Short mmCIF file of C-alpha atoms and ligand atoms in Angstrom, two decimals:
data_model
loop_
_atom_site.label_atom_id
_atom_site.label_comp_id
_atom_site.label_asym_id
_atom_site.label_seq_id
_atom_site.Cartn_x
_atom_site.Cartn_y
_atom_site.Cartn_z
CA MET A 34 -11.95 16.17 -151.27
CA GLU A 35 -10.04 13.14 -149.96
CA GLY A 36 -7.77 12.29 -152.85
CA ILE A 37 -9.09 8.76 -153.47
CA LYS A 38 -7.16 6.75 -156.11
CA PHE A 39 -9.23 6.43 -159.29
CA ASN A 40 -8.11 4.40 -162.26
CA GLN A 41 -7.29 7.32 -164.55
CA ILE A 42 -4.74 7.87 -167.25
CA GLY A 43 -5.57 11.08 -169.01
CA VAL A 44 -7.18 14.48 -169.22
CA SER A 45 -10.01 15.71 -171.39
CA PHE A 46 -10.84 19.40 -172.06
CA LYS A 47 -14.55 20.00 -171.52
CA GLY A 48 -15.29 23.72 -171.25
CA SER A 49 -13.95 27.26 -171.42
CA GLY A 50 -15.07 30.65 -170.15
CA SER A 51 -13.80 34.20 -169.85
CA TYR A 52 -14.60 37.65 -168.52
CA VAL A 53 -13.26 41.16 -169.15
CA PRO A 54 -14.23 44.43 -167.45
CA ASP A 55 -16.36 46.92 -169.44
CA GLN A 56 -14.00 49.90 -169.16
CA ILE A 57 -11.96 50.32 -172.36
CA LEU A 58 -8.68 52.23 -172.36
CA THR A 59 -7.66 52.96 -175.97
CA ASN A 60 -4.20 53.95 -177.15
CA GLU A 61 -5.60 57.40 -177.91
CA LYS A 62 -6.67 57.78 -174.28
CA ILE A 63 -3.28 56.56 -172.93
CA SER A 64 -1.60 59.23 -175.05
CA GLN A 65 -3.50 61.84 -173.03
CA LYS A 66 -1.64 60.54 -169.95
CA VAL A 67 1.91 59.76 -171.23
CA ASP A 68 3.95 60.85 -174.24
CA THR A 69 3.05 58.13 -176.73
CA SER A 70 0.79 57.56 -179.75
CA ASP A 71 -1.62 55.00 -181.16
CA GLU A 72 0.78 54.50 -184.08
CA TRP A 73 3.81 53.81 -181.81
CA ILE A 74 1.95 51.37 -179.57
CA LYS A 75 0.30 49.48 -182.46
CA SER A 76 3.48 49.13 -184.47
CA ARG A 77 5.66 48.05 -181.50
CA THR A 78 3.17 45.79 -179.72
CA GLY A 79 0.02 45.12 -181.80
CA ILE A 80 -2.14 46.49 -178.96
CA SER A 81 -5.01 48.92 -179.70
CA GLU A 82 -6.89 48.90 -176.42
CA ARG A 83 -7.13 47.11 -173.08
CA ARG A 84 -9.77 46.59 -170.36
CA ILE A 85 -9.36 48.18 -166.95
CA SER A 86 -11.07 46.96 -163.78
CA SER A 87 -13.31 49.28 -161.88
CA LEU A 88 -14.90 48.71 -158.47
CA GLY A 89 -16.45 45.22 -158.46
CA ASP A 90 -14.12 43.83 -161.14
CA ASN A 91 -11.51 42.36 -158.79
CA VAL A 92 -9.78 39.00 -159.39
CA THR A 93 -12.35 37.07 -157.34
CA GLU A 94 -15.29 38.47 -159.32
CA MET A 95 -13.58 38.15 -162.71
CA GLY A 96 -12.33 34.63 -161.93
CA TYR A 97 -15.78 33.58 -160.72
CA ALA A 98 -17.46 34.85 -163.90
CA ALA A 99 -14.94 33.04 -166.12
CA ALA A 100 -15.23 29.80 -164.09
CA LEU A 101 -19.04 29.87 -164.15
CA SER A 102 -19.05 30.32 -167.89
CA ALA A 103 -16.63 27.36 -168.33
CA ILE A 104 -18.81 25.16 -166.11
CA GLU A 105 -21.92 26.14 -168.10
CA MET A 106 -20.25 24.72 -171.24
CA THR A 107 -20.09 21.31 -169.50
CA ASN A 108 -23.08 19.43 -168.11
CA TRP A 109 -21.44 19.09 -164.71
CA ASP A 110 -23.22 19.23 -161.40
CA ILE A 111 -21.18 21.89 -159.56
CA LYS A 112 -20.92 19.60 -156.52
CA THR A 113 -18.84 17.12 -158.58
CA ILE A 114 -15.93 19.55 -158.99
CA ASP A 115 -12.95 18.35 -156.94
CA LEU A 116 -10.33 21.02 -157.52
CA ILE A 117 -10.14 24.75 -158.32
CA VAL A 118 -6.74 26.29 -159.05
CA LEU A 119 -6.57 30.06 -159.54
CA ALA A 120 -3.45 31.44 -161.20
CA THR A 121 -3.02 35.08 -160.22
CA SER A 122 -0.37 37.55 -159.09
CA THR A 123 -2.95 40.14 -158.06
CA PRO A 124 -5.32 38.38 -155.64
CA HIS A 125 -8.24 40.25 -154.11
CA ASP A 126 -7.21 38.61 -150.84
CA LEU A 127 -3.51 37.87 -150.23
CA PHE A 128 -4.49 34.77 -148.23
CA GLY A 129 -6.02 33.40 -151.45
CA SER A 130 -8.92 34.28 -153.72
CA ALA A 131 -9.74 30.75 -154.93
CA PRO A 132 -11.70 29.89 -151.74
CA SER A 133 -14.05 32.86 -152.35
CA ILE A 134 -14.59 31.66 -155.92
CA GLN A 135 -15.33 28.15 -154.62
CA ALA A 136 -17.95 29.57 -152.25
CA LYS A 137 -19.56 31.82 -154.88
CA LEU A 138 -19.81 28.87 -157.26
CA GLY A 139 -21.21 26.63 -154.51
CA ALA A 140 -18.50 24.06 -155.39
CA TYR A 141 -18.35 22.88 -151.79
CA ASN A 142 -16.61 19.57 -152.54
CA ALA A 143 -13.68 21.24 -154.27
CA VAL A 144 -10.37 22.10 -152.69
CA ALA A 145 -9.39 25.57 -153.93
CA PHE A 146 -6.08 27.40 -153.84
CA ASP A 147 -4.11 30.16 -155.59
CA LEU A 148 -0.90 29.68 -157.53
CA THR A 149 1.47 32.51 -158.44
CA ALA A 150 3.73 32.39 -161.47
CA ALA A 151 2.93 35.72 -163.17
CA CYS A 152 2.35 35.36 -166.92
CA SER A 153 3.26 31.65 -166.81
CA GLY A 154 0.68 31.17 -164.06
CA PHE A 155 -2.18 29.74 -166.09
CA LEU A 156 0.04 27.20 -167.80
CA PHE A 157 1.65 26.18 -164.51
CA ALA A 158 -1.83 25.86 -162.93
CA LEU A 159 -3.12 23.77 -165.85
CA ILE A 160 -0.11 21.45 -165.56
CA THR A 161 -0.55 21.22 -161.77
CA ALA A 162 -4.26 20.37 -162.01
CA SER A 163 -3.60 17.85 -164.79
CA GLN A 164 -1.13 16.01 -162.59
CA PHE A 165 -3.79 15.59 -159.88
CA LEU A 166 -6.18 14.19 -162.50
CA LYS A 167 -3.66 11.90 -164.17
CA GLY A 168 -2.41 10.71 -160.79
CA GLY A 169 -5.91 9.50 -159.98
CA SER A 170 -6.59 11.77 -157.01
CA PHE A 171 -9.29 14.03 -158.49
CA LYS A 172 -11.73 13.79 -161.39
CA ARG A 173 -12.94 17.27 -162.24
CA ALA A 174 -11.04 20.55 -162.06
CA ILE A 175 -11.48 24.21 -162.92
CA VAL A 176 -8.31 26.07 -163.79
CA ILE A 177 -8.58 29.85 -163.78
CA GLY A 178 -6.18 32.60 -164.85
CA ALA A 179 -7.18 36.07 -163.64
CA ASP A 180 -5.21 39.25 -163.14
CA GLN A 181 -5.73 42.91 -162.41
CA LEU A 182 -2.34 44.39 -163.26
CA SER A 183 -3.85 47.86 -163.77
CA SER A 184 -3.62 48.29 -159.99
CA PHE A 185 0.18 47.84 -160.10
CA VAL A 186 1.11 49.53 -163.37
CA ASP A 187 3.08 52.76 -163.14
CA TRP A 188 0.71 54.90 -165.22
CA ASN A 189 3.49 57.47 -165.70
CA ASP A 190 5.90 54.96 -167.29
CA ARG A 191 5.24 54.88 -171.04
CA ARG A 192 7.63 51.93 -171.51
CA SER A 193 5.38 49.58 -169.56
CA CYS A 194 1.90 51.08 -168.98
CA ILE A 195 0.90 50.60 -172.62
CA LEU A 196 1.19 46.82 -172.38
CA PHE A 197 -1.14 45.65 -169.64
CA GLY A 198 -4.86 45.09 -169.12
CA ASP A 199 -7.23 43.14 -166.86
CA GLY A 200 -9.31 40.01 -167.39
CA ALA A 201 -9.92 36.35 -166.60
CA GLY A 202 -10.27 33.01 -168.36
CA ALA A 203 -10.96 29.45 -167.23
CA LEU A 204 -10.95 25.85 -168.45
CA ALA A 205 -12.94 22.88 -167.15
CA ILE A 206 -10.93 19.65 -167.36
CA GLU A 207 -11.82 16.07 -166.49
CA ALA A 208 -9.90 12.84 -165.86
CA THR A 209 -10.39 10.04 -168.38
CA ASN A 210 -9.52 6.36 -168.33
CA ASP A 211 -9.27 5.56 -172.05
CA PHE A 212 -7.41 8.45 -173.77
CA ASP A 213 -5.23 11.44 -172.92
CA ASN A 214 -5.61 14.85 -174.57
CA PHE A 215 -2.86 16.38 -172.43
CA LEU A 216 -0.03 15.31 -174.72
CA GLY A 217 2.98 16.74 -172.88
CA PHE A 218 4.49 19.69 -171.05
CA ASP A 219 7.69 21.35 -169.86
CA MET A 220 8.32 24.11 -167.26
CA ARG A 221 11.32 26.30 -166.50
CA THR A 222 12.43 28.96 -164.00
CA ASP A 223 15.48 31.25 -163.96
CA GLY A 224 15.33 33.37 -160.81
CA ALA A 225 18.76 34.85 -161.60
CA ARG A 226 17.09 36.93 -164.35
CA GLY A 227 14.12 37.85 -162.13
CA SER A 228 15.03 41.54 -161.97
CA PHE A 229 14.03 41.97 -165.64
CA LEU A 230 10.37 42.02 -164.59
CA ASN A 231 9.11 42.26 -161.04
CA LEU A 232 6.63 43.75 -158.63
CA PRO A 233 8.41 43.93 -155.26
CA SER A 234 6.94 44.70 -151.88
CA LYS A 235 7.50 48.21 -150.53
CA ASP A 236 9.40 47.45 -147.31
CA ASN A 237 8.09 50.54 -145.51
CA LYS A 238 9.67 50.46 -142.06
CA ASP A 239 7.49 51.44 -139.13
CA SER A 240 7.66 50.67 -135.41
CA ILE A 241 5.29 48.78 -133.14
CA ILE A 242 6.81 50.17 -129.96
CA ASP A 243 10.26 51.66 -129.23
CA ASN A 244 13.05 49.43 -130.65
CA ILE A 245 10.66 46.95 -132.32
CA ASP A 246 10.31 47.54 -136.03
CA PHE A 247 7.94 46.02 -138.52
CA LEU A 248 7.48 46.38 -142.26
CA ASN A 249 4.18 47.74 -143.49
CA GLY A 250 2.51 45.60 -146.13
CA GLY A 251 2.00 46.81 -149.68
CA PHE A 252 3.57 46.54 -153.09
CA SER A 253 5.33 49.00 -155.35
CA GLN A 254 4.72 49.08 -159.13
CA ILE A 255 5.68 46.91 -162.09
CA GLN A 256 9.35 47.31 -162.96
CA MET A 257 10.36 46.03 -166.38
CA ASN A 258 13.37 45.91 -168.66
CA GLY A 259 11.37 45.57 -171.89
CA GLN A 260 14.26 44.80 -174.18
CA GLU A 261 15.64 42.00 -171.97
CA VAL A 262 12.17 40.46 -171.54
CA TYR A 263 11.67 40.60 -175.30
CA LYS A 264 15.01 38.86 -175.96
CA PHE A 265 14.25 36.23 -173.32
CA ALA A 266 10.86 35.41 -174.85
CA VAL A 267 11.96 35.13 -178.48
CA ARG A 268 14.91 32.95 -177.48
CA GLU A 269 13.42 30.61 -174.85
CA VAL A 270 9.87 30.04 -176.14
CA PRO A 271 10.89 28.43 -179.49
CA ILE A 272 13.43 26.25 -177.63
CA ILE A 273 10.95 24.94 -175.07
CA LEU A 274 8.29 24.28 -177.73
CA ASP A 275 10.77 22.61 -180.07
CA ASN A 276 11.95 20.32 -177.25
CA LEU A 277 8.34 19.52 -176.42
CA PHE A 278 7.61 18.54 -180.03
CA ARG A 279 10.62 16.21 -179.94
CA LYS A 280 9.60 14.71 -176.60
CA THR A 281 6.02 14.03 -177.72
CA ASN A 282 6.91 12.93 -181.28
CA TYR A 283 4.86 15.72 -182.80
CA SER A 284 6.12 18.11 -185.44
CA SER A 285 5.21 21.79 -185.76
CA ASP A 286 3.33 20.93 -189.02
CA GLU A 287 0.85 18.89 -187.00
CA VAL A 288 -0.07 21.87 -184.84
CA ASP A 289 -3.44 23.44 -185.65
CA TRP A 290 -2.95 26.44 -183.36
CA LEU A 291 -0.05 28.21 -181.69
CA LEU A 292 -1.44 29.81 -178.56
CA LEU A 293 1.23 31.90 -176.83
CA HIS A 294 0.95 34.17 -173.84
CA GLN A 295 -0.30 37.41 -175.40
CA ALA A 296 2.55 39.81 -174.57
CA ASN A 297 3.48 41.47 -177.85
CA GLN A 298 2.50 40.69 -181.47
CA ARG A 299 6.16 40.89 -182.48
CA ILE A 300 6.99 38.13 -179.98
CA LEU A 301 4.14 35.96 -181.33
CA ASP A 302 5.29 36.43 -184.92
CA ALA A 303 9.00 35.85 -184.13
CA VAL A 304 8.23 32.61 -182.25
CA GLY A 305 5.93 31.44 -185.07
CA ASP A 306 8.65 32.17 -187.64
CA ARG A 307 11.29 30.26 -185.70
CA LEU A 308 9.00 27.24 -185.41
CA LYS A 309 7.87 27.59 -189.06
CA ILE A 310 4.25 27.90 -187.98
CA PRO A 311 2.33 30.11 -190.45
CA ARG A 312 0.69 33.35 -189.27
CA GLU A 313 -2.87 32.06 -189.83
CA LYS A 314 -2.29 29.42 -187.15
CA ILE A 315 -1.14 31.95 -184.53
CA LEU A 316 -3.98 32.96 -182.23
CA SER A 317 -3.97 36.60 -181.17
CA ASN A 318 -6.40 38.91 -179.40
CA LEU A 319 -3.72 41.31 -178.14
CA ALA A 320 -5.24 44.18 -180.11
CA LYS A 321 -8.34 44.17 -177.87
CA TYR A 322 -6.97 43.20 -174.46
CA GLY A 323 -3.19 43.73 -174.29
CA ASN A 324 -1.29 41.57 -171.81
CA THR A 325 -3.69 40.31 -169.11
CA SER A 326 -0.94 38.21 -167.45
CA ALA A 327 -2.28 34.85 -166.18
CA ALA A 328 -5.54 35.41 -168.10
CA THR A 329 -4.20 35.67 -171.65
CA ILE A 330 -4.09 31.97 -172.60
CA PRO A 331 -7.59 30.93 -171.38
CA LEU A 332 -9.09 34.24 -172.56
CA MET A 333 -7.75 33.63 -176.07
CA MET A 334 -8.69 29.95 -175.96
CA ASP A 335 -12.26 30.70 -174.93
CA GLU A 336 -12.67 33.25 -177.72
CA ALA A 337 -11.33 30.80 -180.34
CA ILE A 338 -13.56 27.98 -179.06
CA ARG A 339 -16.70 30.12 -179.00
CA ASN A 340 -16.17 31.44 -182.52
CA ASN A 341 -15.46 27.88 -183.79
CA ARG A 342 -11.85 28.46 -184.74
CA ILE A 343 -10.62 25.80 -182.30
CA GLN A 344 -12.55 22.60 -183.09
CA GLN A 345 -12.78 19.20 -181.40
CA ASN A 346 -9.47 17.26 -181.68
CA ASP A 347 -7.45 20.30 -182.82
CA ILE A 348 -3.83 20.21 -181.64
CA ILE A 349 -2.81 23.32 -179.70
CA ALA A 350 0.80 24.19 -178.84
CA THR A 351 0.74 26.67 -175.98
CA SER A 352 3.42 28.54 -174.05
CA GLY A 353 3.36 30.95 -171.13
CA PHE A 354 6.35 33.11 -170.19
CA GLY A 355 7.16 36.11 -168.06
CA ALA A 356 8.22 37.24 -164.62
CA GLY A 357 10.24 34.90 -162.45
CA LEU A 358 11.66 34.56 -165.01
CA SER A 359 9.46 31.57 -165.73
CA TRP A 360 8.26 29.84 -168.84
CA GLY A 361 6.47 26.68 -169.81
CA ALA A 362 4.83 24.87 -172.69
CA ALA A 363 2.10 22.31 -173.19
CA LEU A 364 0.77 20.34 -176.13
CA ILE A 365 -2.93 19.57 -175.91
CA LYS A 366 -5.74 18.23 -178.05
CA TRP A 367 -9.04 20.09 -177.57
CA GLY A 368 -11.90 17.88 -176.40
N1 COA B 172 5.65 55.60 -176.79
C1 COA B 172 6.58 56.27 -177.48
N2 COA B 172 7.90 56.03 -177.35
C2 COA B 172 8.27 55.09 -176.46
C3 COA B 172 7.34 54.35 -175.70
C4 COA B 172 5.98 54.65 -175.89
N3 COA B 172 5.01 53.99 -175.20
N4 COA B 172 8.00 53.47 -174.91
C5 COA B 172 9.31 53.64 -175.16
N5 COA B 172 9.47 54.62 -176.09
C6 COA B 172 10.70 55.13 -176.65
C7 COA B 172 11.87 54.98 -175.71
O1 COA B 172 11.94 56.06 -174.82
C8 COA B 172 13.01 54.92 -176.67
O2 COA B 172 13.35 56.22 -177.03
P1 COA B 172 14.87 56.69 -177.00
O3 COA B 172 15.55 55.82 -178.03
O4 COA B 172 14.76 58.13 -177.37
O5 COA B 172 15.35 56.43 -175.63
C9 COA B 172 12.46 54.22 -177.90
O6 COA B 172 11.04 54.37 -177.79
C10 COA B 172 12.81 52.76 -178.00
O7 COA B 172 12.58 52.17 -176.73
P2 COA B 172 12.73 50.62 -176.54
O8 COA B 172 12.53 50.30 -175.09
O9 COA B 172 14.00 50.17 -177.20
O10 COA B 172 11.49 50.10 -177.41
P3 COA B 172 11.19 48.63 -177.88
O11 COA B 172 11.17 48.56 -179.35
O12 COA B 172 12.05 47.62 -177.15
O13 COA B 172 9.70 48.44 -177.38
C11 COA B 172 8.49 47.33 -175.64
C12 COA B 172 9.38 48.52 -176.00
C13 COA B 172 8.19 47.41 -174.15
C14 COA B 172 7.22 47.43 -176.45
C15 COA B 172 9.23 46.00 -175.98
O14 COA B 172 10.55 46.05 -175.49
C16 COA B 172 8.53 44.81 -175.45
O15 COA B 172 7.41 44.52 -175.79
N6 COA B 172 9.22 44.00 -174.59
C17 COA B 172 8.60 42.86 -173.97
C18 COA B 172 7.81 43.32 -172.78
C19 COA B 172 6.83 42.28 -172.31
O16 COA B 172 6.27 41.56 -173.10
N7 COA B 172 6.61 42.23 -170.99
C20 COA B 172 5.69 41.33 -170.40
C21 COA B 172 6.19 39.94 -170.50
S1 COA B 172 5.12 38.84 -169.72
#
């Protein structure tokens, strides 16, 4: 795609899709592995079960399935897609999984690349793609969030292994020249607090020949300070959303849906309370999928669109947050 200047001013939301692996890991089953219980997990997190990838359910395959389903909701010719952005921290190929998705879709006119921002990844990717559309460079984009954290969870650490699951979601968005349904956004990073949640490389030293070392590739496991991450989320997410409401001249009363990164039901409820958004407007599918990292927001959005909870012209306040530390918010109108 050449990046030709079109006369565009806005973004319209045209389609959604999602995919989760078949394998279900319930709280009961996790308690056969670590010292925990269904009651503890449900009451502290709201999670009942999560999906776990098996062979064939890698990020490329899950992202492809979600993208295809989003495209099927539009009437687009696949060759008219200009841009594919895949948010993931667990690519099937470290050089990028988006190009494989582009090829599987047959979207040969699209430029495709990965973007890594952990649990904020989908939101950061949506904002990135929207800027290309609003700037007039591209017309049609697919934004995917897909993650397979089960491969990097320490399955002996009961403080973290209960939280995560695998899955993918995608949105199809299009540039418009007479209205803008992407109402505003904000993004933040604080690398100084990055040690609260990370997945570092292993740094295994080896040698090529005498006196010439190299570091073997490979990653360790998720390391998390749950209490600090919890405090970060319940403090920063209301602030960023409140500032966004001010900036866009919207009030929290005008929001039809609060769609937060699905990390913990207690975080969702605390943020809703601080913003005075009632529980019935807070979207949640944590019970079924846990925290699927970059996939949570589009996975939840797709479910709410397909069961007619989110309707045309509904206002959605969304926020992603997590490792980095990073967090962001966007205000959008569906349709
Ligand atoms: N089952 C049973 N007991 C558990 C447990 C489990 N799965 N995990 C921890 N515990 C125990 C601890 O060992 C501790 O016991 P102790 O007091 O005897 O040491 C006790 O429960 C309290 O632990 P604590 O870590 O204070 O629990 P918590 O109420 O903070 O809940 C989290 C833990 C992880 C659920 C919570 O901190 C959280 O959700 N944080 C945010 C994490 C997150 O969202 N990360 C991803 C962001 S993108």
